[in-house]
Short mmCIF file of C-alpha atoms in Angstrom, two decimals:
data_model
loop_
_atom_site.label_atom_id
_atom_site.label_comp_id
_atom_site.label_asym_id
_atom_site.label_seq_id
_atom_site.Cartn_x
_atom_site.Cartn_y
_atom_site.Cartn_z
CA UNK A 82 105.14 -96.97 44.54
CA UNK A 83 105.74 -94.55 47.40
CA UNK A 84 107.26 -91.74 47.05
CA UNK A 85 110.70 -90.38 49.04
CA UNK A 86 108.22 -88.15 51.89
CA UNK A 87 106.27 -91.23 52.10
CA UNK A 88 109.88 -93.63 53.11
CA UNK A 89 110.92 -90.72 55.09
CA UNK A 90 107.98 -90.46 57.07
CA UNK A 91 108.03 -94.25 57.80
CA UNK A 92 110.83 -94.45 58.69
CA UNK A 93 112.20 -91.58 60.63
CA UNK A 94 112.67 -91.74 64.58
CA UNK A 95 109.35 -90.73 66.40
CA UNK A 96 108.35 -89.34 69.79
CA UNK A 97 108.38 -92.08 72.42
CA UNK A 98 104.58 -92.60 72.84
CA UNK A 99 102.66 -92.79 76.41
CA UNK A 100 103.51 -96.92 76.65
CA UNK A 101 107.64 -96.01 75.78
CA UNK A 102 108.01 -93.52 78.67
CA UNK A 103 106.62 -95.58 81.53
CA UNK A 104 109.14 -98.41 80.15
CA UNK A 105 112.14 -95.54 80.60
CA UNK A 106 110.47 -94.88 83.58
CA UNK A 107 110.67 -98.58 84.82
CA UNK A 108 114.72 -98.80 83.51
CA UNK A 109 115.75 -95.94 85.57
CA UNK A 110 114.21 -96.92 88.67
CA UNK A 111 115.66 -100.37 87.86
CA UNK A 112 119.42 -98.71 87.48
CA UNK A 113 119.00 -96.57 90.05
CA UNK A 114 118.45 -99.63 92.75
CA UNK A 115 121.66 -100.89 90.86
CA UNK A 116 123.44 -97.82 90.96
CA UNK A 117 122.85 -97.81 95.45
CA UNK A 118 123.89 -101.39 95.11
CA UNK A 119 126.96 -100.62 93.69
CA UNK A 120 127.80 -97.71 95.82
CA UNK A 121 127.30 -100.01 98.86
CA UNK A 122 129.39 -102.25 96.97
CA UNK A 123 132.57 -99.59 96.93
CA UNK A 124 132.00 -99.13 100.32
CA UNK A 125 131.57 -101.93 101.84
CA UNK A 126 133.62 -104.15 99.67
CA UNK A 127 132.88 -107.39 98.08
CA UNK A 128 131.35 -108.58 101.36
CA UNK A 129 128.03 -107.35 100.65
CA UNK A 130 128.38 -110.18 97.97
CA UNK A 131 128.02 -113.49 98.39
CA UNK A 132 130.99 -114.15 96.14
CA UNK A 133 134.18 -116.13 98.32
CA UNK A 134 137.59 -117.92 97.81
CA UNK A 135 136.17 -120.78 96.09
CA UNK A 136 133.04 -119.09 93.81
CA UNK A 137 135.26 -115.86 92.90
CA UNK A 138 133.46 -115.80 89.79
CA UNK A 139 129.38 -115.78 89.89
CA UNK A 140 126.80 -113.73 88.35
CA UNK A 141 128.91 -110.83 87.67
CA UNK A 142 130.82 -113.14 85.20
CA UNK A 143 127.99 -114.86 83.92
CA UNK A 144 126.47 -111.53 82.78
CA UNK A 145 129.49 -110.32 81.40
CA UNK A 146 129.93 -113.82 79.41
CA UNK A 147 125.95 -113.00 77.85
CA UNK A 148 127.11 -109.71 77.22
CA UNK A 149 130.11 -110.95 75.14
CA UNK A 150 127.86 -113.47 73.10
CA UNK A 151 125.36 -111.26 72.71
CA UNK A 152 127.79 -108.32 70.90
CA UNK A 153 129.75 -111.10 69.19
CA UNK A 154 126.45 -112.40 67.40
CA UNK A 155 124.71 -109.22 66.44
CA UNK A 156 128.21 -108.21 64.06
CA UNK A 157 128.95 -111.50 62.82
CA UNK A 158 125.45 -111.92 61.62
CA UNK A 159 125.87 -108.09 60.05
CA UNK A 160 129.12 -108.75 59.16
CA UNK A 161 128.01 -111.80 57.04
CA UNK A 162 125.06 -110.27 55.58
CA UNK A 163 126.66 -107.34 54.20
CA UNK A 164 129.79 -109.01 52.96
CA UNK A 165 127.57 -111.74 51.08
CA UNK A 166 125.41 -108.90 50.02
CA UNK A 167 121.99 -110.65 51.19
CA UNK A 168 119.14 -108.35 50.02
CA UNK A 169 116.78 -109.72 52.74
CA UNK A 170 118.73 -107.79 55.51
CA UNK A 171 118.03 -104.26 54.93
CA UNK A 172 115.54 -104.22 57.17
CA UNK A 173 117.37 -106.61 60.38
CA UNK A 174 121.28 -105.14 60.05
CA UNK A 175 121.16 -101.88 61.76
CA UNK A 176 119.13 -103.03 65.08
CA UNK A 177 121.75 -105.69 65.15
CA UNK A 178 124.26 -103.41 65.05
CA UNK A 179 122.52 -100.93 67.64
CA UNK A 180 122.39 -104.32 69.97
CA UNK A 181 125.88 -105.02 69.37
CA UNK A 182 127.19 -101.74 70.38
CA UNK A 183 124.51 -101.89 73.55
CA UNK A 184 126.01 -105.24 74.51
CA UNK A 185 130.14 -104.76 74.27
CA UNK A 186 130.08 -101.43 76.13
CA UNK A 187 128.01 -103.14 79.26
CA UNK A 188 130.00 -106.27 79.11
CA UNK A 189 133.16 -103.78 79.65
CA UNK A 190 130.96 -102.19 82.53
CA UNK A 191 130.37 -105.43 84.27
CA UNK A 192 134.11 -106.69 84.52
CA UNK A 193 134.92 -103.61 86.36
CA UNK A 194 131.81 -104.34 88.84
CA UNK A 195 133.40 -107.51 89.22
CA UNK A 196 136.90 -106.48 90.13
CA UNK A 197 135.03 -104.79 93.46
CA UNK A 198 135.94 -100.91 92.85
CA UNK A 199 136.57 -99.15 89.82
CA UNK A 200 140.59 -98.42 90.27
CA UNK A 201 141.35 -101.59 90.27
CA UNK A 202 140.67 -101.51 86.51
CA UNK A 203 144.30 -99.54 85.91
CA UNK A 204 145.78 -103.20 87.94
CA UNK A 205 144.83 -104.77 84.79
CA UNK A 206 146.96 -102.22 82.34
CA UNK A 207 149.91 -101.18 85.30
CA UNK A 208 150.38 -104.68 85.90
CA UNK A 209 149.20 -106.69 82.46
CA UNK A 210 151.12 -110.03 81.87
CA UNK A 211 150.57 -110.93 78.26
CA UNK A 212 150.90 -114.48 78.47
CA UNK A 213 147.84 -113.79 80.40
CA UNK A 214 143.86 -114.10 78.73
CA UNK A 215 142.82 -111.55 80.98
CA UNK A 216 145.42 -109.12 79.23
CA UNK A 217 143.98 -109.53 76.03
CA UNK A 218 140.50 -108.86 77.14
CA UNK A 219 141.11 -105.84 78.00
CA UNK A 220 142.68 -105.04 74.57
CA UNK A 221 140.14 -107.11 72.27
CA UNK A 222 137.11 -105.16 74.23
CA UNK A 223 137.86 -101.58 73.15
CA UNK A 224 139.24 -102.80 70.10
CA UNK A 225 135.93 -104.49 69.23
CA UNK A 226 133.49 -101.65 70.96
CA UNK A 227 135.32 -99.15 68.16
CA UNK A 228 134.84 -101.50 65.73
CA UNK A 229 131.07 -102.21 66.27
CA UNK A 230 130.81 -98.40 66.43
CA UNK A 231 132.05 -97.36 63.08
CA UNK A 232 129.70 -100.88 61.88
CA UNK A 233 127.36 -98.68 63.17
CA UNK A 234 127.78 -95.00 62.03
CA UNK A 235 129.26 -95.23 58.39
CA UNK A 236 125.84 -97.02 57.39
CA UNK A 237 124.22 -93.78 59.12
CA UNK A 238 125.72 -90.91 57.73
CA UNK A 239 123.13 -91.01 54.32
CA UNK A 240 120.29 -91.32 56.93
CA UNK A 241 121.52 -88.59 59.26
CA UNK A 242 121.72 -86.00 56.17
CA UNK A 243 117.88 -86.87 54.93
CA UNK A 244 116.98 -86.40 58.89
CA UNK A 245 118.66 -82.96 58.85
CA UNK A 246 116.64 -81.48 56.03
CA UNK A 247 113.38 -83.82 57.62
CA UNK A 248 113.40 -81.48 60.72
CA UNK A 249 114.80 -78.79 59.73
CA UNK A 250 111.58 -76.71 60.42
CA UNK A 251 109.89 -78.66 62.56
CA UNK A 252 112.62 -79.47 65.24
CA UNK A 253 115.96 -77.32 64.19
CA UNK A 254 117.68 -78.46 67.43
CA UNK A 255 117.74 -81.94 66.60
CA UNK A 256 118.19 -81.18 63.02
CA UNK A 257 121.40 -79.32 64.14
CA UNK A 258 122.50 -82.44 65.71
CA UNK A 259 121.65 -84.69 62.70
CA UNK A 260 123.51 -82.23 60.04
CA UNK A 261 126.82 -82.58 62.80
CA UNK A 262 127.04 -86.50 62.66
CA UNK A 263 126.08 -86.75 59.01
CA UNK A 264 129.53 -85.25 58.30
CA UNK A 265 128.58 -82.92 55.57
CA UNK A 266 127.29 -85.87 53.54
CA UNK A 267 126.17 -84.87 49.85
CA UNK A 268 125.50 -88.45 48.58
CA UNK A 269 128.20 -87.58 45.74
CA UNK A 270 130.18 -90.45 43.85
CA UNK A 271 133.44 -89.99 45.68
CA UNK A 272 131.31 -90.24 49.17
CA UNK A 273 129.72 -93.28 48.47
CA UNK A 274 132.74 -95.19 47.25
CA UNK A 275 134.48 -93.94 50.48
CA UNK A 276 131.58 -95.02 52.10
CA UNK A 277 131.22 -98.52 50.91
CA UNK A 278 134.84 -98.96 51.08
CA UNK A 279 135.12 -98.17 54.67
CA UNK A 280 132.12 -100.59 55.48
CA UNK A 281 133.96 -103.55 53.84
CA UNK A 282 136.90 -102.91 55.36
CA UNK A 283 134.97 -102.52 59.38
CA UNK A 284 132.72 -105.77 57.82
CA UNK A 285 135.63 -107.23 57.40
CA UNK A 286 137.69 -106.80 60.55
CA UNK A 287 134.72 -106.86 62.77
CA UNK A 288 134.51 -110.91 61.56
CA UNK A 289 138.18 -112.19 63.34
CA UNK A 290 137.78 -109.48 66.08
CA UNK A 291 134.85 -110.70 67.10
CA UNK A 292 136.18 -114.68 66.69
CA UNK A 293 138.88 -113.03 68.97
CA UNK A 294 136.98 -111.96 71.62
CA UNK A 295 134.95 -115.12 72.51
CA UNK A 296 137.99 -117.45 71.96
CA UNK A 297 140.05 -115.03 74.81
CA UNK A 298 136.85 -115.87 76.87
CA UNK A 299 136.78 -119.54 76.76
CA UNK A 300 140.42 -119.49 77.20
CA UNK A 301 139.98 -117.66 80.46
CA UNK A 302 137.89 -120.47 81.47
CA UNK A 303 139.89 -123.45 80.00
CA UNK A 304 143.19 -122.32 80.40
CA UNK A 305 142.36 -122.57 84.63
CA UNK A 306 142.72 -126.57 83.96
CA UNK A 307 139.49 -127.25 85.89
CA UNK A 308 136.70 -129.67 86.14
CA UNK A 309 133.80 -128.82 83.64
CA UNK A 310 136.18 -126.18 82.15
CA UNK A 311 139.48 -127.72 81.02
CA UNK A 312 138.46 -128.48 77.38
CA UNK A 313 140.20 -127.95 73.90
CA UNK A 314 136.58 -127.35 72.72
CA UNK A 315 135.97 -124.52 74.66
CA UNK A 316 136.78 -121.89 72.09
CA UNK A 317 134.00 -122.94 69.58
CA UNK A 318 131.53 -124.00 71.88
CA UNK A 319 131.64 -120.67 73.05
CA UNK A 320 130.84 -119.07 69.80
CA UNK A 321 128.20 -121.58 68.87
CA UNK A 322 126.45 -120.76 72.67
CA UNK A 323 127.08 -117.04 71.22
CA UNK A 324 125.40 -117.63 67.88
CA UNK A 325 122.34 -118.99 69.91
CA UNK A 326 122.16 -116.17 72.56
CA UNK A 327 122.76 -113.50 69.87
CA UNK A 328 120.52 -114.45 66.95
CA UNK A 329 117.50 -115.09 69.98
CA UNK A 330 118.20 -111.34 71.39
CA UNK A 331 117.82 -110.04 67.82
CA UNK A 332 114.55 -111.47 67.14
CA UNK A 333 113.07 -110.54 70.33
CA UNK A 334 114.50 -107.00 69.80
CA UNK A 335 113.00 -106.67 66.00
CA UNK A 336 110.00 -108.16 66.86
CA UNK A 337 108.99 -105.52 69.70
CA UNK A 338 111.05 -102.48 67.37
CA UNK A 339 108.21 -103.60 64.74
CA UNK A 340 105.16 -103.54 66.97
CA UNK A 341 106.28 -100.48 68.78
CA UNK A 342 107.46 -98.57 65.63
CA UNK A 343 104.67 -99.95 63.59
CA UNK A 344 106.93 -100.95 60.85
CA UNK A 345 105.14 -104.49 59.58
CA UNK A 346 105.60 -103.10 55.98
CA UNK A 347 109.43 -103.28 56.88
CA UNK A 348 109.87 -105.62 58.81
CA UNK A 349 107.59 -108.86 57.12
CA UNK A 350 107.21 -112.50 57.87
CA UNK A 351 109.45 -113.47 55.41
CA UNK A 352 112.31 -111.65 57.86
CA UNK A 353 111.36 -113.58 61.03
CA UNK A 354 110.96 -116.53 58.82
CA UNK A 355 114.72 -116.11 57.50
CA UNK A 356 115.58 -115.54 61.31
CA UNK A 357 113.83 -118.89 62.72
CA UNK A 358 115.62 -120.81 59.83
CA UNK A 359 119.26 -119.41 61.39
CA UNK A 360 118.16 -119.80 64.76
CA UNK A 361 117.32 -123.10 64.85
CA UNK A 362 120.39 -123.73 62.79
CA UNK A 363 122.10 -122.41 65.73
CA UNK A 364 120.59 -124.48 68.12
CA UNK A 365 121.60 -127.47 66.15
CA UNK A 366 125.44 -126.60 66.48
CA UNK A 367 125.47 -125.18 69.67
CA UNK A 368 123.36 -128.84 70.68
CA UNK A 369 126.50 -130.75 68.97
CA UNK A 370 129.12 -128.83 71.14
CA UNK A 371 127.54 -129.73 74.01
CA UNK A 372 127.10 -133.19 73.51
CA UNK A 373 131.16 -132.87 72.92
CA UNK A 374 131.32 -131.30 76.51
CA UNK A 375 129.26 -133.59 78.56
CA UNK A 376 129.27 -137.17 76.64
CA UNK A 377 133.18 -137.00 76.84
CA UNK A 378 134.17 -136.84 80.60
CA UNK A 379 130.73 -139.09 81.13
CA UNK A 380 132.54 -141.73 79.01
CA UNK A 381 136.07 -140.85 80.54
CA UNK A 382 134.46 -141.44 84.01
CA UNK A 383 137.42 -139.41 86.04
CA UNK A 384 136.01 -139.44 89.76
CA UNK A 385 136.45 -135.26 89.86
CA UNK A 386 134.32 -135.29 86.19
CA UNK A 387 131.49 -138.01 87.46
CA UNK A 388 131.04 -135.42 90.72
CA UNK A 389 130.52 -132.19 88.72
CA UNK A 390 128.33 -134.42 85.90
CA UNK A 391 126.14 -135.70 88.52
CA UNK A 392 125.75 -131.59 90.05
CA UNK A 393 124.35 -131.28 86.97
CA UNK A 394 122.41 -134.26 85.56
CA UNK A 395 120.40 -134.62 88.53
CA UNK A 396 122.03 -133.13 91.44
CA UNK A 397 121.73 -129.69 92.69
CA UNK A 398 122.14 -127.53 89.77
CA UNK A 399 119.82 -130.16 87.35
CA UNK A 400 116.30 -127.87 87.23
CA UNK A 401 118.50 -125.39 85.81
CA UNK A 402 120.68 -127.61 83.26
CA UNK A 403 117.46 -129.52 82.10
CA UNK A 404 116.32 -126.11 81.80
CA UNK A 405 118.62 -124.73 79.63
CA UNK A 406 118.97 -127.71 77.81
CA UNK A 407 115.48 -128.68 76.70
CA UNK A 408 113.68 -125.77 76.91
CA UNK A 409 116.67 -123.34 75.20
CA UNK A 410 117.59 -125.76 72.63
CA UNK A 411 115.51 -128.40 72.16
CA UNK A 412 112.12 -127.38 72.10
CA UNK A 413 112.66 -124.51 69.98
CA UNK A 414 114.41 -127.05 67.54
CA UNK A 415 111.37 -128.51 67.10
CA UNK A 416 109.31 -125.65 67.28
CA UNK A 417 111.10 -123.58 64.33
CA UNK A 418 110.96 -126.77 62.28
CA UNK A 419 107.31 -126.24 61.34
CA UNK A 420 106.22 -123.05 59.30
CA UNK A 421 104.30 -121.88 61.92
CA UNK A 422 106.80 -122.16 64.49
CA UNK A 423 108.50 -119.33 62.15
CA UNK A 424 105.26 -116.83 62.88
CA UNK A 425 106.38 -113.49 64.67
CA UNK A 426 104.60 -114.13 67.41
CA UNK A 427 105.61 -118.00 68.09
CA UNK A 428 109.30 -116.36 67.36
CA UNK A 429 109.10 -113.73 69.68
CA UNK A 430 107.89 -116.29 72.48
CA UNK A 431 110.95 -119.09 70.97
CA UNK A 432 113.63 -115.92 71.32
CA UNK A 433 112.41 -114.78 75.04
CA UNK A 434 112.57 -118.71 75.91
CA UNK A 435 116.40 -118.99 74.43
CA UNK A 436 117.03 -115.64 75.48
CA UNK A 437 116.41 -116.49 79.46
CA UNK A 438 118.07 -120.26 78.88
CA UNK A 439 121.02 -118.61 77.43
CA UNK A 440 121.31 -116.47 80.41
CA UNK A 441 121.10 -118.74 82.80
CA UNK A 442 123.52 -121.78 80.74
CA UNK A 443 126.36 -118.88 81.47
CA UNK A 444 125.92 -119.28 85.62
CA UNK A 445 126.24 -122.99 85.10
CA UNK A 446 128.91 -122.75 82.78
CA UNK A 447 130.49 -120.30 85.83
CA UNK A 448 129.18 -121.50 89.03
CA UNK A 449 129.10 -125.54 89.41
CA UNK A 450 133.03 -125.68 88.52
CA UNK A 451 133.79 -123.08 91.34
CA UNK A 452 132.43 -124.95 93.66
CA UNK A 453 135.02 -128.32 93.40
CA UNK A 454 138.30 -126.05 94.10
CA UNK A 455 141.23 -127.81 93.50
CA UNK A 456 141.67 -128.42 97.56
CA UNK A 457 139.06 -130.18 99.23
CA UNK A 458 136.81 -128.04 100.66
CA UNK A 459 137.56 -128.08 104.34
CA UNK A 460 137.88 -126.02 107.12
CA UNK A 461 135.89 -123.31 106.09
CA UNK A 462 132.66 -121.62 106.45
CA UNK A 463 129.87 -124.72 105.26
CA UNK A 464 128.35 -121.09 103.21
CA UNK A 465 131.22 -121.42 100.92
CA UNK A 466 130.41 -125.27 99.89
CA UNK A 467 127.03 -123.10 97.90
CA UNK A 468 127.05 -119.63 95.84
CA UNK A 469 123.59 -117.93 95.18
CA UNK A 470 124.04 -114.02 94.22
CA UNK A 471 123.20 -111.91 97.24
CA UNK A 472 120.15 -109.01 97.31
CA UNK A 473 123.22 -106.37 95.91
CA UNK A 474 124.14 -109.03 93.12
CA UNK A 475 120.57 -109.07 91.67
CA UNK A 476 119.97 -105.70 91.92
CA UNK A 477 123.68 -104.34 90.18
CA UNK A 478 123.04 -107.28 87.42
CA UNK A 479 119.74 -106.40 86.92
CA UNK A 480 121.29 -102.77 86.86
CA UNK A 481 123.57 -103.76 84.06
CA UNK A 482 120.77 -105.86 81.59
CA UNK A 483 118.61 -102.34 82.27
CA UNK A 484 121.31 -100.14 80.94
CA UNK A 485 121.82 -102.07 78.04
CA UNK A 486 118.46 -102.00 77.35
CA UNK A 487 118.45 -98.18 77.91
CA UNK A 488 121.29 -97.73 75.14
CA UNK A 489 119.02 -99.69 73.09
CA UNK A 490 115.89 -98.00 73.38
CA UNK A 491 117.78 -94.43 73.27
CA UNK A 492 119.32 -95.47 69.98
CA UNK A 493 116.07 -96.74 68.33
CA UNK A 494 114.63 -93.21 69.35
CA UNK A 495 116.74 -90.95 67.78
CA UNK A 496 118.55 -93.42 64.91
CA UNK A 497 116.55 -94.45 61.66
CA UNK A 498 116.11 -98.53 62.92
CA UNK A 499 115.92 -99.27 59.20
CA UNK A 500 118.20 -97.81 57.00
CA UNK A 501 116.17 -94.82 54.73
CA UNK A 502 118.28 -94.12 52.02
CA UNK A 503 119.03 -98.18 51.07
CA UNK A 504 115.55 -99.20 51.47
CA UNK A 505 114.41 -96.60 48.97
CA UNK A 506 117.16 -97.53 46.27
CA UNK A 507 116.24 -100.58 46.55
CA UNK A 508 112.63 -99.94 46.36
CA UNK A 509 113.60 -97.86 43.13
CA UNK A 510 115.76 -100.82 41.80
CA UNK A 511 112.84 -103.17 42.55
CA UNK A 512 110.22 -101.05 40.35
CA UNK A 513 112.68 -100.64 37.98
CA UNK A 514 113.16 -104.44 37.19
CA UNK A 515 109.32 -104.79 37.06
CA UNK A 516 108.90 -101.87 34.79
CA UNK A 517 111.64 -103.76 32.80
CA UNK A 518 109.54 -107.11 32.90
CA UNK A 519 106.68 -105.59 31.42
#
C-alpha cells in the first residue's frame, strides 16, 4: 500500500521538462502569428478575409462550433460520472473538466474574431433582440464558462491545501498561492458536506446548461430556414456530433497527460478501455443522426436539396464529407469494436483521427449551405460562388486551437490532473475491503 508522501509525490504538478518547453515555445510563436493576423484584421477590416455576402460564416464559425462541442462534452461526461457516482472516473474527471473550461472561454474568443473588431461585441448586448438565438448565446456562454469553472475548483480546494503544506519549504511562493485558492480548507465535516453539496448542485446545473448551449447553436443554424440547415433535428444532432468531438479530445488529451506525466499507475488500460466503449457508442448515435440529415431530403428530392446533396456526395466538397464520414465515424466503429482497438495507443491514434474529422464536419456543416444563398448567385464577383479561409483565417484559427491548448497545458502544470485527496480515500477504502475479505 503506498503511503500519503508516496500519492503526493505522484501526483503533484511537476516542472515542465526539456520536451514541454519547446511545445510552449511552439504555441506562442503559433499565437503570436495569430495575434499579427488579427491586428491586421482590426485594421484592415474583414477584407483581409476571404469571408463575403454569401459565405458570412466560414472557419471562424466552424471553430467556434468545435469549441462549443468540445466544452459541452467534457462536463456532461463529468457531470454524469459524478452524479452516477462511477468509481472508474477518478482518474479521467478533472482533465475533462480542465478541457472544458479551455474550450468555452476560446469559443467566446472566436465569436468576437468573427464579428470583425472587438466593440462590436457591446452590438450584441446594446442592441439584443430576445426572440433572437444569437441573444441567448451570449447569455448561455458566460453562464456555462462560470459553471464549468466552479465544476472545476470545488473538486480542487482538498488538493490545493495538501499542495500548500507539499511546498511549503521547497517552493513557498507557489505554496502561498496554493494556501490562497484552497480557501482555508481543513478537510473538517462541515467542509466536506459543503463541499459535496455544492458539487451536486454545479453537477447538476452544468447537465441542462450545457443541453442549452448546443441546442441555441443548432437553432442559429436551423432557424435561418436554409438548404442543408433547416431541420427539426438539428438540436440533437448537434449534441450527438458534440458527444463524438468531445469524448475523442479527452482521450487524446489523457493519453499524452499520462505519457508526459508518467502516470500509467493512474491512468490504466482499463480507463481507455471504458473510454473506447463510450466513444464508439458515440459514433453509433451521432452515425444515426446523420443518416436522419442526409437520407431525408435525398428521398424528398427538392431541386435546392438534390444541388447541395450532390456538393457533397460527390461534388466539390465530397473528399472532405467522405472524409469525415468514414474515416471519423466509421472506421473507428469498427476499430473500437475489437479489444485491441481499445489499446492506448490504437485510442490515441482513433481520437486524433475523430478529433481532425470532427473539425473539419463543422466547415461542411457551415460552408456548403452558404454558398446556395437564397438569390441566385448573379452579378457578382465569380470569387464569391467559392469560400476557402484566406492566409489571416488560418493563422487567427490556428491562433485560437493554440490558446486553448495553452490554457490546457498551463492548467495541467500547476493543477493536480488527478484528484490527490479522492484517489487516496479510495485507495484506503480499497485496502480496507480486502483487509475485510481476509
Amino acid at each position: 500500500m503506498k503511503s500519503r508522501e508516496q500519492f503526493i509525490q505522484d501526483l503533484a504538478p511537476k516542472k515542465f521538462t526539456k520536451a514541454e518547453k519547446i511545445w510552449l515555445g511552439l504555441l506562442i510563436v503559433v499565437i503570436f502569428a495569430g495575434f499579427l493576423a488579427y491586428v491586421d484584421q482590426v485594421r484592415s477590416g474583414l477584407q483581409v478575409t476571404n469571408l463575403n455576402d454569401y459565405a458570412l460564416w466560414g472557419i471562424y464559425i466552424s471553430n467556434f462550433v468545435f469549441f462549443i462541442a468540445t466544452s459541452f462534452v467534457g462536463a456532461a461526461t463529468v457531470a454524469i460520472l459524478r452524479l452516477t457516482q462511477n468509481a472508474w472516473r477518478t482518474p479521467l474527471v478533472r482533465i475533462a473538466e480542465i478541457i472544458s473550461l479551455a474550450a468555452i472561454i476560446m469559443a467566446g474568443v472566436t465569436i468576437i474574431i468573427d464579428l470583425g473588431r472587438p466593440d462590436r461585441a457591446l452590438y450584441t448586448i446594446i442592441y439584443a433582440r430576445f426572440q433572437s438565438p444569437i441573444t441567448w448565446d451570449v447569455i448561455i456562454i458566460p453562464t456555462y464558462l462560470v459553471a464549468i469553472f466552479f465544476l472545476l475548483y470545488f473538486p480542487l480546494l482538498p488538493d490545493l491545501a495538501i499542495l500548500k503544506e507539499f511546498y511549503k519549504k521547497t517552493n513557498p511562493r507557489l505554496s502561498k498561492w496554493y494556501g490562497k485558492l484552497s480557501l482555508n480548507w481543513k478537510g473538517s465535516a462541515v467542509q466536506k458536506a459543503l463541499q459535496q453539496k455544492s458539487i451536486k448542485i454545479i453537477a447538476v446545473l452544468v447537465l441542462p446548461l450545457g443541453l442549452i448551449l448546443q441546442t441555441i447553436d443548432a437553432w442559429l443554424f436551423s432557424s435561418t430556414y436554409r438548404i442543408g440547415w433547416n431541420s427539426t433535428n438539428f438540436g440533437p444532432y448537434f449534441i450527438s456530433g458534440a458527444f463524438v468531438a468531445g469524448v475523442a479530445t479527452l482521450v487524446v488529451t489523457i493519453f499524452m497527460v499520462r505519457k508526459v506525466k508518467g502516470l500509467e499507475e493512474y491512468i490504466t488500460d482499463y480507463h481507455f478501455d471504458k473510454m473506447g466503449k463510450f466513444l464508439a457508442l458515440a459514433c453509433l448515435i451521432y452515425l444515426y443522426f446523420n443518416a436522419n440529415e442526409y437520407l431525408m431530403p435525398a428521398y424528398a428530392s427538392t431541386v435546392n436539396e438534390g444541388i447541395h446533396l450532390e456538393t457533397l456526395f460527390t461534388g466539390h466538397y465530397s473528399t472532405i464529407f467522405w472524409f469525415v464520414t468514414i474515416g471519423g465515424l466509421i472506421v473507428p466503429v469498427i476499430i473500437l469494436m475489437f479489444k485491441k482497438g481499445r489499446s492506448p495507443v490504437v485510442m490515441f491514434w482513433v481520437g486524433m483521427l475523430v478529433v481532425l474529422a470532427s473539425w473539419w464536419k463543422r466547415y461542411i456543416i457551415v460552408t456548403p449551405t452558404l454558398l446556395h444563398p437564397y438569390l441566385p448567385i448573379q452579378g457578382v464577383p465569380e470569387s464569391w460562388r467559392d469560400y476557402f479561409p484566406s492566409l489571416h483565417e488560418w493563422l487567427i484559427t490556428g491562433s485560437n486551437l493554440a490558446t486553448a491548448l495553452l490554457i490546457l497545458t498551463l492548467l495541467v502544470r500547476y493543477l493536480p490532473v488527478v484528484a490527490i485527496q479522492r484517489t487516496m480515500d479510495e485507495s484506503a477504502l480499497e485496502n480496507k475491503a480486502k483487509t475485510g475479505e481476509s
